[in-house]
Short mmCIF file of C-alpha atoms in Angstrom, two decimals:
data_model
loop_
_atom_site.label_atom_id
_atom_site.label_comp_id
_atom_site.label_asym_id
_atom_site.label_seq_id
_atom_site.Cartn_x
_atom_site.Cartn_y
_atom_site.Cartn_z
CA UNK A 1 -14.18 -4.34 6.09
CA UNK A 2 -10.39 -5.16 6.66
CA UNK A 3 -10.66 -5.53 10.19
CA UNK A 4 -7.89 -2.80 10.82
CA UNK A 5 -9.42 0.25 12.27
CA UNK A 6 -7.96 3.91 12.38
CA UNK A 7 -8.75 6.76 14.41
CA UNK A 8 -9.81 9.42 13.98
CA UNK A 9 -11.02 9.54 10.35
CA UNK A 10 -10.23 13.08 9.83
CA UNK A 11 -7.74 15.64 11.70
CA UNK A 12 -7.34 19.52 10.97
CA UNK A 13 -4.39 21.13 12.97
CA UNK A 14 -2.30 23.97 12.86
CA UNK A 15 1.40 23.97 11.97
CA UNK A 16 3.67 23.38 14.82
CA UNK A 17 1.21 21.09 16.61
CA UNK A 18 1.39 17.73 17.67
CA UNK A 19 -0.79 14.80 16.65
CA UNK A 20 -1.45 11.07 17.49
CA UNK A 21 -2.93 8.59 14.95
CA UNK A 22 -4.08 5.41 16.42
CA UNK A 23 -4.12 1.86 14.67
CA UNK A 24 -5.82 -1.43 15.69
CA UNK A 25 -4.64 -4.19 13.75
CA UNK A 26 -6.82 -7.35 12.86
CA UNK A 27 -7.32 -9.67 15.48
CA UNK A 28 -4.40 -12.04 15.68
CA UNK A 29 -1.75 -9.69 13.69
CA UNK A 30 1.30 -8.68 15.30
CA UNK A 31 2.73 -6.68 12.76
CA UNK A 32 1.84 -3.08 11.89
CA UNK A 33 2.83 -1.08 8.98
CA UNK A 34 2.52 2.85 8.37
CA UNK A 35 2.37 4.58 5.18
CA UNK A 36 1.78 7.80 4.10
CA UNK A 37 0.17 9.28 0.93
CA UNK A 38 0.85 12.54 -0.20
CA UNK A 39 0.64 14.53 -3.15
CA UNK A 40 4.16 15.22 -3.17
CA UNK A 41 5.75 11.83 -2.15
CA UNK A 42 2.74 9.34 -3.09
CA UNK A 43 2.42 6.28 -1.27
CA UNK A 44 5.59 5.58 1.01
CA UNK A 45 6.53 3.03 3.62
CA UNK A 46 7.30 4.68 7.24
CA UNK A 47 7.76 2.45 9.72
CA UNK A 48 6.88 -1.32 10.64
CA UNK A 49 6.46 -2.77 14.20
CA UNK A 50 6.06 -6.55 14.94
CA UNK A 51 5.03 -7.53 18.64
CA UNK A 52 5.88 -4.37 20.09
CA UNK A 53 9.53 -4.02 18.46
CA UNK A 54 10.43 -1.81 15.64
CA UNK A 55 11.52 -3.88 12.63
CA UNK A 56 12.25 -1.45 10.03
CA UNK A 57 12.24 2.32 8.98
CA UNK A 58 11.26 3.87 5.86
CA UNK A 59 11.34 7.51 4.84
CA UNK A 60 9.90 8.54 8.36
CA UNK A 61 10.89 12.08 9.50
CA UNK A 62 12.70 12.70 12.72
CA UNK A 63 9.77 14.68 13.65
CA UNK A 64 7.72 11.40 13.61
CA UNK A 65 7.70 8.65 15.96
CA UNK A 66 5.79 5.34 16.46
CA UNK A 67 5.24 2.76 19.03
CA UNK A 68 3.21 -0.54 19.38
CA UNK A 69 1.67 -1.29 22.63
CA UNK A 70 1.27 -4.70 24.59
CA UNK A 71 -2.11 -4.84 23.33
CA UNK A 72 -0.93 -4.56 19.65
CA UNK A 73 -2.14 -1.15 18.63
CA UNK A 74 -0.02 1.24 17.29
CA UNK A 75 0.15 5.09 17.57
CA UNK A 76 1.89 7.22 15.21
CA UNK A 77 2.96 10.77 16.64
CA UNK A 78 3.51 13.47 14.36
CA UNK A 79 5.03 16.75 15.98
CA UNK A 80 6.21 20.06 15.00
CA UNK A 81 3.97 19.76 11.98
CA UNK A 82 4.47 21.40 8.55
CA UNK A 83 1.93 21.84 5.93
CA UNK A 84 3.80 19.43 3.76
CA UNK A 85 2.63 16.81 6.40
CA UNK A 86 -0.99 16.93 5.03
CA UNK A 87 -1.25 13.52 3.95
CA UNK A 88 -3.54 10.46 4.19
CA UNK A 89 -1.80 8.19 6.63
CA UNK A 90 -2.68 4.33 6.71
CA UNK A 91 -1.78 1.49 8.73
CA UNK A 92 -1.82 -2.26 7.70
CA UNK A 93 -1.44 -5.29 9.77
CA UNK A 94 -0.11 -8.62 8.84
CA UNK A 95 0.84 -11.93 11.24
CA UNK A 96 4.24 -11.69 10.09
CA UNK A 97 6.52 -13.72 11.76
CA UNK A 98 10.17 -12.70 11.65
CA UNK A 99 12.83 -14.61 10.21
CA UNK A 100 11.00 -16.36 7.22
CA UNK A 101 12.72 -15.20 4.36
CA UNK A 102 10.21 -16.03 1.39
CA UNK A 103 7.19 -16.62 3.40
CA UNK A 104 4.62 -13.64 2.41
CA UNK A 105 2.16 -12.53 5.04
CA UNK A 106 -0.67 -10.53 3.45
CA UNK A 107 -1.09 -6.87 4.88
CA UNK A 108 -4.70 -5.54 5.39
CA UNK A 109 -5.11 -1.94 5.29
CA UNK A 110 -7.15 0.19 7.44
CA UNK A 111 -9.22 3.19 6.05
CA UNK A 112 -6.88 5.79 6.69
CA UNK A 113 -6.66 8.81 8.80
CA UNK A 114 -6.67 12.32 6.70
CA UNK A 115 -4.41 15.18 8.52
CA UNK A 116 -4.78 18.38 7.33
CA UNK A 117 -2.36 20.97 8.59
CA UNK A 118 -3.62 24.76 8.34
CA UNK B 1 16.69 -0.81 -4.00
CA UNK B 2 12.98 -1.67 -5.30
CA UNK B 3 11.22 0.84 -7.50
CA UNK B 4 7.73 0.55 -9.40
CA UNK B 5 6.94 2.33 -12.17
CA UNK B 6 3.28 3.48 -13.54
CA UNK B 7 4.19 5.38 -16.55
CA UNK B 8 0.54 6.23 -17.33
CA UNK B 9 -0.73 9.02 -14.86
CA UNK B 10 -4.22 9.29 -16.12
CA UNK B 11 -6.25 7.15 -18.69
CA UNK B 12 -9.77 7.97 -19.59
CA UNK B 13 -11.89 5.70 -21.52
CA UNK B 14 -15.53 5.14 -22.45
CA UNK B 15 -17.70 2.64 -20.63
CA UNK B 16 -17.26 -0.82 -22.02
CA UNK B 17 -13.96 -0.41 -23.33
CA UNK B 18 -11.08 -2.63 -22.28
CA UNK B 19 -8.36 -0.76 -20.69
CA UNK B 20 -4.70 -1.95 -19.66
CA UNK B 21 -2.81 -0.30 -16.60
CA UNK B 22 0.90 -0.85 -17.05
CA UNK B 23 3.48 -1.61 -14.31
CA UNK B 24 6.98 -2.13 -14.45
CA UNK B 25 9.31 -2.91 -11.60
CA UNK B 26 12.74 -3.32 -10.33
CA UNK B 27 14.30 -5.55 -7.65
CA UNK B 28 17.35 -7.26 -7.13
CA UNK B 29 15.25 -10.28 -5.21
CA UNK B 30 14.64 -13.45 -6.85
CA UNK B 31 11.69 -13.62 -4.27
CA UNK B 32 9.18 -11.05 -4.33
CA UNK B 33 5.71 -10.62 -4.86
CA UNK B 34 3.82 -7.91 -6.94
CA UNK B 35 0.30 -6.47 -6.02
CA UNK B 36 -2.47 -4.36 -7.48
CA UNK B 37 -4.72 -2.19 -5.18
CA UNK B 38 -7.57 0.21 -6.00
CA UNK B 39 -8.44 3.36 -4.45
CA UNK B 40 -11.74 4.70 -5.16
CA UNK B 41 -12.54 8.23 -4.63
CA UNK B 42 -13.59 7.19 -0.96
CA UNK B 43 -9.88 6.58 -0.05
CA UNK B 44 -9.55 3.26 1.10
CA UNK B 45 -6.99 0.86 -0.40
CA UNK B 46 -8.60 -1.98 -1.50
CA UNK B 47 -6.65 -5.27 -2.51
CA UNK B 48 -7.02 -6.69 -5.70
CA UNK B 49 -4.51 -9.15 -6.46
CA UNK B 50 -1.04 -11.02 -5.11
CA UNK B 51 1.66 -12.77 -7.30
CA UNK B 52 4.75 -14.43 -6.33
CA UNK B 53 7.90 -14.16 -8.59
CA UNK B 54 7.79 -18.04 -9.23
CA UNK B 55 3.84 -17.91 -10.68
CA UNK B 56 4.36 -16.72 -14.12
CA UNK B 57 0.44 -17.73 -14.84
CA UNK B 58 -1.64 -15.18 -15.93
CA UNK B 59 -4.78 -14.76 -13.64
CA UNK B 60 -8.46 -13.69 -14.63
CA UNK B 61 -10.89 -12.79 -12.03
CA UNK B 62 -14.36 -11.83 -13.57
CA UNK B 63 -13.27 -8.89 -15.76
CA UNK B 64 -10.33 -8.25 -14.17
CA UNK B 65 -7.30 -10.21 -15.75
CA UNK B 66 -3.21 -9.48 -14.99
CA UNK B 67 -0.38 -10.64 -17.12
CA UNK B 68 3.14 -11.30 -15.03
CA UNK B 69 6.03 -11.53 -17.62
CA UNK B 70 9.33 -11.72 -15.75
CA UNK B 71 11.37 -11.32 -18.65
CA UNK B 72 10.05 -7.72 -19.18
CA UNK B 73 9.52 -7.16 -15.44
CA UNK B 74 6.03 -6.26 -15.92
CA UNK B 75 2.79 -7.06 -14.12
CA UNK B 76 0.09 -5.21 -16.06
CA UNK B 77 -3.57 -5.11 -15.15
CA UNK B 78 -6.65 -5.40 -17.77
CA UNK B 79 -10.07 -4.60 -17.11
CA UNK B 80 -12.36 -5.66 -19.80
CA UNK B 81 -15.81 -4.33 -20.55
CA UNK B 82 -15.08 -1.23 -18.15
CA UNK B 83 -17.71 -0.09 -15.86
CA UNK B 84 -18.27 3.68 -14.30
CA UNK B 85 -17.56 1.77 -10.66
CA UNK B 86 -14.19 1.02 -12.43
CA UNK B 87 -12.92 4.75 -11.96
CA UNK B 88 -10.52 4.89 -9.40
CA UNK B 89 -6.61 5.26 -8.86
CA UNK B 90 -4.99 1.77 -9.27
CA UNK B 91 -1.74 1.15 -7.65
CA UNK B 92 0.92 -1.51 -8.38
CA UNK B 93 3.25 -2.37 -5.63
CA UNK B 94 6.10 -4.58 -5.24
CA UNK B 95 7.45 -6.57 -1.80
CA UNK B 96 10.41 -8.58 -1.37
CA UNK B 97 10.36 -10.55 2.07
CA UNK B 98 13.21 -10.01 4.31
CA UNK B 99 12.96 -11.53 7.65
CA UNK B 100 9.24 -10.95 8.14
CA UNK B 101 9.44 -7.28 6.96
CA UNK B 102 7.37 -7.13 3.80
CA UNK B 103 7.09 -3.66 3.41
CA UNK B 104 5.29 -2.46 0.18
CA UNK B 105 6.90 -0.09 -2.49
CA UNK B 106 4.12 1.38 -4.60
CA UNK B 107 3.97 2.96 -7.79
CA UNK B 108 2.66 6.40 -8.63
CA UNK B 109 -0.51 5.16 -9.52
CA UNK B 110 -2.74 5.47 -12.59
CA UNK B 111 -5.80 7.62 -12.32
CA UNK B 112 -8.67 5.66 -14.24
CA UNK B 113 -11.80 7.54 -15.27
CA UNK B 114 -14.48 5.89 -16.87
CA UNK B 115 -16.73 8.11 -19.10
CA UNK B 116 -20.46 7.03 -19.22
#
């Protein structure tokens, strides 16, 4: 158990709908990363939040958005869903202080949310 | 730009055989980290190892060993005396460290099947 929790575990919805995925980081971790694992794209980085602020964006669609709340949990919002959005969505957390090049902080992955769009 | 290549899409070996999973990476950074993760059929990502770019020592952990060679930009993973429980998808990943954003760039994964 990594200490990172994600809800729900499974989500089935229809095209055009909107869903929210939730991630609670490990206690003390300030960074949350979101990744998408799909058959087409493999495992790819979507977005990184540190202490409530967006730090970096990867291949995240405009239909997707995220935020990190004052209690450090994060939500990934997916809207106007398409069949191709069906994937396993992971979040990961780390301590990750900014501005310290060369200092790595390990990412701990949650169990993922499996999204199926019908 | 960073890139991780796992040329082996699928490998099948008979139980107790040794197997090596290849990983080749590209980065312009001099400071970076390499990882291996295991994804069993249940779907979670299990961390196996992290290696930084300044440490080229090979590492052994039980039946697992890793060979890091900067000269060939490779970070290969060997399982000796494979077991059925080793069946999983294995991902190699790369992270540079830029202002606290340690995003991981993953390879496409190698699906390893151990045949009893």
